[in-house]
Amino acid sequence: MNTINVNLDRFYAASIKEHLAELKEQLQELEHILAQGPLSAIEYRALERNLQLLVEACIGLAKRVLKGQGCTPPSEARKAFEKLAAKGLDNGTIEWTKVIGMRNAIVHDYLDIDAARITTVLKNRDYLKLFEFASQYL
């Protein structure tokens, strides 16, 4: 994947790279555990939390990229990705509405989450698309 030249603070970039590397390692470990059988309740909660943090990292990165381009980042996450796309800084391969909806469900609707859907994100390795998104800016 090509790197898009954006004006990111080098300390932020280094910090987010480290954070993403930790998340990726933990998600890959959970993927390995899932291949052996169902996740325990604690492992499933770790999956939810890691996916939440991954989405939030992408949201934060999108807003930082916009700010680095001289734009005022919107407060609403979905609009940040719309603005990135409008500026030609996101290729639109990720359905951000669904991704942000998943994050919102994990955070706010935790009593009504479809655990099978969350587990499918891990099983199908859909989470890797978010790492690809982030890597184009880092």
XYZ file of C-alpha atoms in Angstrom, residues 20-95:
76
model
C -1.523 -0.119 16.370
C 1.272 -2.700 16.536
C 0.095 -3.770 20.002
C -3.519 -3.990 18.844
C -2.554 -6.014 15.785
C -0.507 -8.436 17.863
C -3.364 -8.933 20.318
C -5.971 -9.377 17.582
C -3.756 -11.916 15.822
C -3.362 -13.781 19.103
C -7.143 -13.817 19.527
C -7.457 -15.028 15.949
C -5.151 -17.939 16.792
C -7.197 -18.737 19.914
C -10.431 -18.630 17.889
C -8.972 -21.108 15.399
C -8.663 -23.587 18.301
C -12.278 -23.158 19.413
C -14.749 -20.589 20.773
C -13.415 -17.604 22.677
C -13.935 -17.556 26.428
C -15.924 -14.666 27.885
C -12.704 -12.863 28.827
C -11.198 -13.423 25.372
C -14.379 -12.156 23.739
C -14.277 -8.987 25.874
C -10.645 -8.529 24.826
C -11.773 -8.815 21.200
C -14.451 -6.167 21.699
C -12.042 -3.811 23.441
C -9.305 -4.236 20.839
C -11.747 -3.605 17.990
C -13.064 -0.529 19.806
C -9.534 0.820 20.274
C -8.641 0.077 16.652
C -11.655 1.989 15.333
C -10.960 4.876 17.703
C -7.333 4.983 16.550
C -8.517 5.229 12.931
C -10.959 7.998 13.837
C -8.235 9.917 15.647
C -5.847 9.423 12.748
C -8.438 10.630 10.235
C -8.964 13.794 12.264
C -5.207 14.356 12.620
C -4.743 13.938 8.865
C -7.452 16.520 8.199
C -5.898 18.909 10.698
C -2.492 18.378 9.060
C -4.082 19.363 5.749
C -5.263 22.647 7.243
C -8.874 21.514 7.667
C -10.955 21.775 10.784
C -11.750 18.180 11.701
C -15.458 17.538 12.289
C -16.513 16.304 15.709
C -18.561 13.480 14.178
C -16.450 10.470 13.180
C -18.416 9.620 10.028
C -17.984 13.146 8.715
C -14.221 12.943 9.200
C -14.056 10.018 6.785
C -16.420 11.754 4.354
C -14.142 14.794 4.417
C -11.057 12.612 3.846
C -12.742 11.020 0.837
C -13.805 14.410 -0.542
C -10.177 15.556 -0.373
C -9.026 12.380 -2.148
C -7.282 11.107 0.986
C -9.373 7.958 1.452
C -10.054 5.469 -1.310
C -13.440 4.464 0.089
C -12.761 0.728 0.428
C -13.947 0.673 4.048
C -17.614 1.083 4.946
